[in-house]
Coordinates of C-alpha atoms in Angstrom, one line a residue:
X19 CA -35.9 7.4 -6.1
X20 CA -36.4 10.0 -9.1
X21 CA -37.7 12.9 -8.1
X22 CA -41.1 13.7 -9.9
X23 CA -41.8 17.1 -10.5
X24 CA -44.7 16.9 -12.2
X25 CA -48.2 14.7 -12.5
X26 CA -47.4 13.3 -16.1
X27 CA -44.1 11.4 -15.0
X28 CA -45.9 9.4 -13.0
X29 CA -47.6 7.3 -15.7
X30 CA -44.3 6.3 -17.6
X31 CA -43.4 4.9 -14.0
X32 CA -46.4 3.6 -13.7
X33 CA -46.4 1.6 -17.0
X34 CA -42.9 0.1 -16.0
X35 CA -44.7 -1.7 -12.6
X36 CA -48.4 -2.8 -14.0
X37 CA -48.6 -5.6 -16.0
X38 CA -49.6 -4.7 -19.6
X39 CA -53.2 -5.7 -19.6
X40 CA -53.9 -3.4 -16.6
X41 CA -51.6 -0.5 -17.9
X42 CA -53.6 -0.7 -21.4
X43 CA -57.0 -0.5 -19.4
X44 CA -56.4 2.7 -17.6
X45 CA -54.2 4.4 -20.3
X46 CA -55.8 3.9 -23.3
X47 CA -59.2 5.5 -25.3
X48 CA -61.3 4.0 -27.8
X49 CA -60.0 3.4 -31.4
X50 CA -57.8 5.6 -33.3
X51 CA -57.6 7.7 -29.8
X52 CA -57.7 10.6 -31.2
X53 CA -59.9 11.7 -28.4
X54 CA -57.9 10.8 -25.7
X55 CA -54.7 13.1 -27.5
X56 CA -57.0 16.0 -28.1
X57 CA -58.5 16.0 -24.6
X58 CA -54.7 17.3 -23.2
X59 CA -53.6 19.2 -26.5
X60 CA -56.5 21.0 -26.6
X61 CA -55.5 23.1 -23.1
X62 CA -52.5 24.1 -24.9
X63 CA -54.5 26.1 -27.8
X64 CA -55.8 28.4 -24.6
X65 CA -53.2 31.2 -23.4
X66 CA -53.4 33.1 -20.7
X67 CA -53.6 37.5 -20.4
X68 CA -52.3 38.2 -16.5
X69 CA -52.9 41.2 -15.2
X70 CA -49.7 43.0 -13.5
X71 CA -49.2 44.8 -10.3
X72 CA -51.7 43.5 -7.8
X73 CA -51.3 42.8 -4.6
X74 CA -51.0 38.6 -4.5
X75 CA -49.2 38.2 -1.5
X76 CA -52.4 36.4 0.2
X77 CA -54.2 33.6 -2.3
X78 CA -57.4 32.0 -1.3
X79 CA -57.9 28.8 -3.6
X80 CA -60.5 27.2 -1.7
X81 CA -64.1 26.8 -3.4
X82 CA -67.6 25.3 -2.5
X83 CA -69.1 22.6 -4.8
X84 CA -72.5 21.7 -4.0
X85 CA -72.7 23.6 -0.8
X86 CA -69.5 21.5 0.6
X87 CA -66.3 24.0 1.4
X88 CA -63.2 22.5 -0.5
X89 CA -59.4 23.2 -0.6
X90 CA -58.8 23.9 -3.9
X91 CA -61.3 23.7 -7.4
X92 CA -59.6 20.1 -7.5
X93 CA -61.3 17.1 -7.3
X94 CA -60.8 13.2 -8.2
X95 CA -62.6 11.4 -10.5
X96 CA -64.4 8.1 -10.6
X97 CA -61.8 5.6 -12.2
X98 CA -62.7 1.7 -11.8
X99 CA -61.4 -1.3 -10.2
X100 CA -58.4 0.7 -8.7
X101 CA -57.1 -2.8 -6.8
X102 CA -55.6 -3.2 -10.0
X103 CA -53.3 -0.6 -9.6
X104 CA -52.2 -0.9 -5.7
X105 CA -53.6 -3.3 -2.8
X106 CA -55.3 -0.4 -1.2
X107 CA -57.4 0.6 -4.3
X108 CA -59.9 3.4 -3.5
X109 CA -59.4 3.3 0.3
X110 CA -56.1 4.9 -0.3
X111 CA -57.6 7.2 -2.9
X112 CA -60.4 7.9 -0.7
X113 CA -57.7 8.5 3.1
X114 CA -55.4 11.1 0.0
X115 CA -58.7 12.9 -1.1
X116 CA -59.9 13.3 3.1
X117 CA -56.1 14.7 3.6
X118 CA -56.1 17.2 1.4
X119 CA -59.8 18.9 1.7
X120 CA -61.4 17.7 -1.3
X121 CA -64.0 15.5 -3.0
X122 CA -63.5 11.8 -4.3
X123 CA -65.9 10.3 -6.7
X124 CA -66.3 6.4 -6.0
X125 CA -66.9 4.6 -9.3
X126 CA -69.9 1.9 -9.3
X127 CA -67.3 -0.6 -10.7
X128 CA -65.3 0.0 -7.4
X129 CA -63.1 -2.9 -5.8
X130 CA -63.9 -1.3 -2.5
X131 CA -67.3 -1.0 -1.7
X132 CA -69.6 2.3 -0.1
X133 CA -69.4 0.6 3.1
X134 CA -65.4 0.4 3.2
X135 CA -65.1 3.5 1.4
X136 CA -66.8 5.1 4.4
X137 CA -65.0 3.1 6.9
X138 CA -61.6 4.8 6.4
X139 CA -63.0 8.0 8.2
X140 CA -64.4 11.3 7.5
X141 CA -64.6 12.8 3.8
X142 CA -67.1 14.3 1.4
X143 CA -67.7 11.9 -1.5
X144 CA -69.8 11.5 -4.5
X145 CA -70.9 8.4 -5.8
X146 CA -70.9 7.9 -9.4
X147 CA -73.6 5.3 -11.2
X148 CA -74.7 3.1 -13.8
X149 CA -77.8 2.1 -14.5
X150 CA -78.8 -1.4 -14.4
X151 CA -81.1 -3.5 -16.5
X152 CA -82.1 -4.7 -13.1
X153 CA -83.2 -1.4 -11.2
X154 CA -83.9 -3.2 -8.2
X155 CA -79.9 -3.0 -7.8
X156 CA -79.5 0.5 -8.7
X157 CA -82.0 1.5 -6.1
X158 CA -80.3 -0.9 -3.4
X159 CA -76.9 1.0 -4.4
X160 CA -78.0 4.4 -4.1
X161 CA -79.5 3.6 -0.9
X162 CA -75.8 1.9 0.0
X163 CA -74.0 5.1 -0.8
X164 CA -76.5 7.4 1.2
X165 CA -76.3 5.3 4.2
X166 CA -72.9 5.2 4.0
X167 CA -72.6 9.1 3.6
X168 CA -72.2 9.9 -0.3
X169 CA -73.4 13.4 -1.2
X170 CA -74.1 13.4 -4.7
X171 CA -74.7 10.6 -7.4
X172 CA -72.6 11.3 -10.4
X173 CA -74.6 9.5 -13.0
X174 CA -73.1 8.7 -16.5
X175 CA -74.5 9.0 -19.3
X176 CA -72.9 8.8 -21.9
X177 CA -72.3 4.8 -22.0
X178 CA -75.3 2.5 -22.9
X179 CA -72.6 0.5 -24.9
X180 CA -69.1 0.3 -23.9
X181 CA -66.5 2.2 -26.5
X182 CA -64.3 0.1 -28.9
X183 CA -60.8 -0.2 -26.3
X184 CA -58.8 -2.0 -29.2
X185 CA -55.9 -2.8 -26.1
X186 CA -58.6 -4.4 -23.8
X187 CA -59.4 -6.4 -27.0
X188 CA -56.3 -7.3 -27.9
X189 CA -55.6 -8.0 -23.8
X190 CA -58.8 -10.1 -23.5
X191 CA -58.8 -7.7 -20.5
X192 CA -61.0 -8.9 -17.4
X193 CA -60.6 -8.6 -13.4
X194 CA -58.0 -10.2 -12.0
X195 CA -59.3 -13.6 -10.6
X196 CA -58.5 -12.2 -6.8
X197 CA -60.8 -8.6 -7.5
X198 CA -64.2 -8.4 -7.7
X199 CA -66.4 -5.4 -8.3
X200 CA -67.2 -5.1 -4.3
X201 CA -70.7 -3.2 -4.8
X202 CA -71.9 -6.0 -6.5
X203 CA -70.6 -8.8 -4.2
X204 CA -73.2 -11.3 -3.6
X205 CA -75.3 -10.4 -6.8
X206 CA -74.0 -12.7 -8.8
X207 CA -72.7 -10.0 -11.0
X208 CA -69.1 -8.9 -9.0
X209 CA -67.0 -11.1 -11.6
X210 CA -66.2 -10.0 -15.2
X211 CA -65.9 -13.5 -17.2
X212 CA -63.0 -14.1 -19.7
X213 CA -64.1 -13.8 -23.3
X214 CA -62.6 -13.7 -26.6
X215 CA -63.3 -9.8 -26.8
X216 CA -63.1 -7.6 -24.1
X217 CA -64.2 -8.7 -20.8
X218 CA -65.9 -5.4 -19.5
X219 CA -67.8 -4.6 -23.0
X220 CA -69.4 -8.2 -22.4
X221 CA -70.1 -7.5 -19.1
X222 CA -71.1 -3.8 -19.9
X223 CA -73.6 -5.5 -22.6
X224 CA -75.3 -7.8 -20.4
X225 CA -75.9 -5.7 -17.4
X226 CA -76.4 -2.1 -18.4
X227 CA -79.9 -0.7 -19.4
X228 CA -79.3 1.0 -22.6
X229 CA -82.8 2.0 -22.7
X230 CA -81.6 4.9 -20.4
X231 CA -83.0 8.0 -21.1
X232 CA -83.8 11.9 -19.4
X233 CA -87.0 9.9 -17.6
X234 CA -85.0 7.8 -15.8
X235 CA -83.0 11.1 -14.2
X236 CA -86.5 12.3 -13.0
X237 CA -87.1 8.4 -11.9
X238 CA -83.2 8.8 -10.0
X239 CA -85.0 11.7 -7.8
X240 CA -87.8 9.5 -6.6
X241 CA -85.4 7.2 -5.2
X242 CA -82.9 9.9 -3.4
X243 CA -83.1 12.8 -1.8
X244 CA -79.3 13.3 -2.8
X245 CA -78.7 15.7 -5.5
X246 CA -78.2 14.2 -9.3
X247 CA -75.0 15.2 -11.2
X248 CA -75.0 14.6 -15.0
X249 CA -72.3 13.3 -16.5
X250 CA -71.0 12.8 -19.6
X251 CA -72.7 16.0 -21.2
X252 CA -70.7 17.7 -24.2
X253 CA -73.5 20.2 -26.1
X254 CA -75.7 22.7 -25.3
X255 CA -79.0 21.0 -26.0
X256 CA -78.4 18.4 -23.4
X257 CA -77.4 21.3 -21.0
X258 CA -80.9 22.4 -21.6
X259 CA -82.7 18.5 -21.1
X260 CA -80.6 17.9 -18.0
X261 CA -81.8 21.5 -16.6
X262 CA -85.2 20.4 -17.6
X263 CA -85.0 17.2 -15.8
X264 CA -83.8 18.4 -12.9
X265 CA -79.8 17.4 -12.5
X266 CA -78.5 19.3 -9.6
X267 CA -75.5 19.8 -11.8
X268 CA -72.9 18.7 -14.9
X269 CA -70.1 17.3 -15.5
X270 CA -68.5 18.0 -19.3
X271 CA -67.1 14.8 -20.0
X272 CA -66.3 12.8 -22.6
X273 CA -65.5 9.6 -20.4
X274 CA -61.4 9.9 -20.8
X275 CA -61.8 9.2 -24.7
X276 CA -63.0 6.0 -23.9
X277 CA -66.3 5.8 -25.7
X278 CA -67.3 8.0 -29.1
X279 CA -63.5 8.4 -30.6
X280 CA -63.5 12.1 -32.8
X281 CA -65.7 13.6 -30.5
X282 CA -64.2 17.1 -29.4
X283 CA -61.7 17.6 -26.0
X284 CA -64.3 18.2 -23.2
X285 CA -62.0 21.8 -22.7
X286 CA -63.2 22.8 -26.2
X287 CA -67.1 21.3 -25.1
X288 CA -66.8 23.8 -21.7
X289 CA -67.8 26.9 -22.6
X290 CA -71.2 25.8 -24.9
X291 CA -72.3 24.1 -22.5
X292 CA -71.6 26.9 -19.6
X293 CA -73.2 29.3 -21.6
X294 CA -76.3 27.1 -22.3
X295 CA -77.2 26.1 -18.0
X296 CA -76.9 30.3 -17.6
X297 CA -76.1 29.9 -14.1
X298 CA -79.2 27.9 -13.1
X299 CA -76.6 25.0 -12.2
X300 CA -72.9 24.2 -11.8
X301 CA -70.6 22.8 -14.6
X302 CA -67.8 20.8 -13.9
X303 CA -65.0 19.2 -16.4
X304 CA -63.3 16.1 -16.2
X305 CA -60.4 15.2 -19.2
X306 CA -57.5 15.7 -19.9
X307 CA -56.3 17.9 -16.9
X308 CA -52.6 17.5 -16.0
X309 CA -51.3 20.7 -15.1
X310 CA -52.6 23.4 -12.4
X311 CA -52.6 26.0 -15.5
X312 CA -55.3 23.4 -16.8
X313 CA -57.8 23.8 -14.1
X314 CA -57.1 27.9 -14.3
X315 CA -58.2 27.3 -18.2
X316 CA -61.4 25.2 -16.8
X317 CA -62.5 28.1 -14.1
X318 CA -61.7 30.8 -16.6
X319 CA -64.5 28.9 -19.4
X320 CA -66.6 28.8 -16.4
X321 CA -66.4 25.4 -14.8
X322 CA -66.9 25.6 -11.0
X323 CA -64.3 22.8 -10.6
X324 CA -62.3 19.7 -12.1
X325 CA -62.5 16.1 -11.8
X326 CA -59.0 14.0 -12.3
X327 CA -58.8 10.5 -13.3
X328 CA -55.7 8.5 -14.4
X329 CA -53.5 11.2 -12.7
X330 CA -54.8 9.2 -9.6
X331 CA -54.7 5.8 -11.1
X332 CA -50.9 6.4 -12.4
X333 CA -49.8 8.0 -8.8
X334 CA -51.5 5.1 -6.9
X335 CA -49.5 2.3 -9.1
X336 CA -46.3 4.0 -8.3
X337 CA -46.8 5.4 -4.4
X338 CA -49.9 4.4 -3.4
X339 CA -51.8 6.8 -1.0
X340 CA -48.5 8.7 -0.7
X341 CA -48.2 9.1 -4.9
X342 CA -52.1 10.2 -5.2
X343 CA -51.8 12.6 -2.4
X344 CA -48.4 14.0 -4.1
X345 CA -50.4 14.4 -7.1
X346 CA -53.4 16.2 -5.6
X347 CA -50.7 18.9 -4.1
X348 CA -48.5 19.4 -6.7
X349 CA -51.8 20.2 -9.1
X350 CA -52.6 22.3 -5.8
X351 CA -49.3 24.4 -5.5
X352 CA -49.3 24.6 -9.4
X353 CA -53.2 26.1 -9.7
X354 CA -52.4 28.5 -6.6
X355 CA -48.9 30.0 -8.6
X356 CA -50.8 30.6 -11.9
X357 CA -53.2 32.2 -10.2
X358 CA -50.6 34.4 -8.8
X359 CA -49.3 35.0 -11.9
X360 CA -52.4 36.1 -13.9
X361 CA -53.0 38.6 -10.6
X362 CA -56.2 36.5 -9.4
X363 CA -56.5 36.1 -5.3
X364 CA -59.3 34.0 -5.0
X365 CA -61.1 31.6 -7.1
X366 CA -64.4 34.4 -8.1
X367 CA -61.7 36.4 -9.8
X368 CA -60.5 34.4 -12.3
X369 CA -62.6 35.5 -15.4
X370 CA -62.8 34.7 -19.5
X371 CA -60.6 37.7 -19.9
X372 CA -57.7 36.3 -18.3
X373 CA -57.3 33.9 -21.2
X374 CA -57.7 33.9 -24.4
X375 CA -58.4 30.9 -26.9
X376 CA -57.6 29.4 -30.8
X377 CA -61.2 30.2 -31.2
X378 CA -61.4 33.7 -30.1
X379 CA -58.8 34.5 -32.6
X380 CA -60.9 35.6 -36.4
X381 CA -60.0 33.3 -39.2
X382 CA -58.9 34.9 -42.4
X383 CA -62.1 33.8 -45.3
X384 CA -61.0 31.4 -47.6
X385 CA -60.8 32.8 -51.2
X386 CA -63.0 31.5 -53.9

């Protein structure tokens, strides 16, 4: 067995055990994926300033996100039909993310539903949502995910058509004939149907509402007392509209470079949009974050936390609950030394001065 000594080397393995079409659907971003590069090599144009000579022998990386105590800034994602990747899907996802103290996020296009989510035991999850032309459904699933003891509805935002995936194109990419998308079992609308194009953008085009607009957060808060995340905010004036309409929090994300290609790595969208909710609510990050220094980058712009996604998908293909809760500790141990390193004890003590960015740095003026 190679020894893996880091959360990247899991997706080469991973691409040598899935079959192509699946590999393609969690790896890759829409179009030229330019997005999808820029949302990891962005973290590398952030450096860090440590401060010496302070006393680190005791580090405290725990953190509260929405009022829930958490191990560690860390958290996982929403990434769909995770069946794909190992037998266990999101239960195993869900048993790694209990084990080690932090927060899982449940995708709406789940192969496990709420119910069995919350049938592996004790955890604190969110669940994340789309909205349905059909709201009838979405107020039946939000009820679901309360009942079965969600916290917070992560809804996105950012996708009333799917993004142009060239390799689920090319793959004709659809749910394995064995899968379905368990929330929607018995509605008729748990099946993706083969097409010429990409399965998922058909389905995407004939079940979600894209008349979807800041109302219909206001409309999510008459039909749950559970608090509304945003997600899928990059700028500050919908930092401003979500405050307005009354999102509990945000989550800067560009969904994995999977939907507007050339829009900006969500690390570079952090700090506008930290600046613009001035405290009133948290902001989260979710893209491109593969290395422990990475979330210490995130906290230092300001985010309260991180959401991971295909570091989980990746892990689970190769070592199922075991590979996802390797992953989760190794981003754990890594996060916990750099903050040892830059002299920070706990998590409130990592501030903007301890890094400092490409855009901090004054540009010479071009001459005429």
């Amino acid at each position: 067995m190679i020894e893996i000594t880091n959360v990247s080397e899991y997706e080469a393995l991973a691409k040598e055990r899935l079959p192509k079409m699946v590999y393609d659907y969690y790896a890759s971003g829409a179009e030229d994926q330019w997005t999808l590069k820029e949302n990891t090599l962005a973290f590398s144009r952030i450096l860090f300033r440590p401060r010496i000579l302070i006393d680190v022998s005791k580090i405290d990386i725990t953190t509260s996100v929405m009022g829930f105590k958490i191990s560690m800034p860390i958290m996982i994602a929403p990434t769909a039909m995770q069946k794909m990747a190992h037998p266990e899907g999101e239960l195993a996802t869900a048993r790694a993310a209990s084990a080690a103290g932090t927060i899982m996020t449940l995708s709406s296009w789940a192969t496990s539903s709420v119910e069995e989510v919350d049938s592996t035991g004790p955890g604190i999850r969110f669940f994340q949502l789309y909205v349905y032309k059909d709201r009838s459904i979405v107020t039946q699933l939000v009820k679901r995910a309360e009942k079965a003891g969600f916290k917070a509805i992560a809804l996105t935002v950012d996708t009333p058509r799917l993004g142009r995936r060239e390799a689920d194109i090319k793959n004709r990419f659809t749910l394995p004939s064995s899968l379905t998308l368990k929330n929607f079992e018995g509605l008729d609308i748990g099946k993706l149907d083969k097409t010429n194009d990409s399965g998922l953008a058909f389905y995407v085009a004939g079940q979600v509402d894209r008349s979807l607009s800041w109302k219909d957060v206001q409309w999510l808060q008459t039909i749950t007392e559970l608090p509304i995340l945003v997600k899928g905010v990059i700028t500050a004036e919908d930092t401003r509209l979500a405050i307005q309409a009354g999102a509990a929090g945000i989550i800067v994300s560009n969904h994995g470079a999977r939907q507007l290609d050339y829009v900006p790595a969500t690390i570079s969208c952090l700090e506008e949009v930290v600046k613009a909710a001035q405290g009133k609510i948290p902001v989260f990050l979710d893209g491109g974050v593969r290395r422990g220094t990475d979330v210490f980058k995130a906290l230092a712009l300001g985010a309260s936390g991180v959401f991971i996604g295909r570091p989980v998908l990746f892990s689970l293909a190769v070592d199922g609950e075991a590979g996802v809760r390797k992953v989760l500790q190794m981003l754990h141990d890594e996060f916990e030394l750099t903050m040892a390193l830059s002299g920070c004890r706990s998590v409130s003590e990592i501030t903007r001065n301890h890094i400092i960015a490409d855009w901090d740095v004054p540009r010479p003026s071009a001459r005429l």
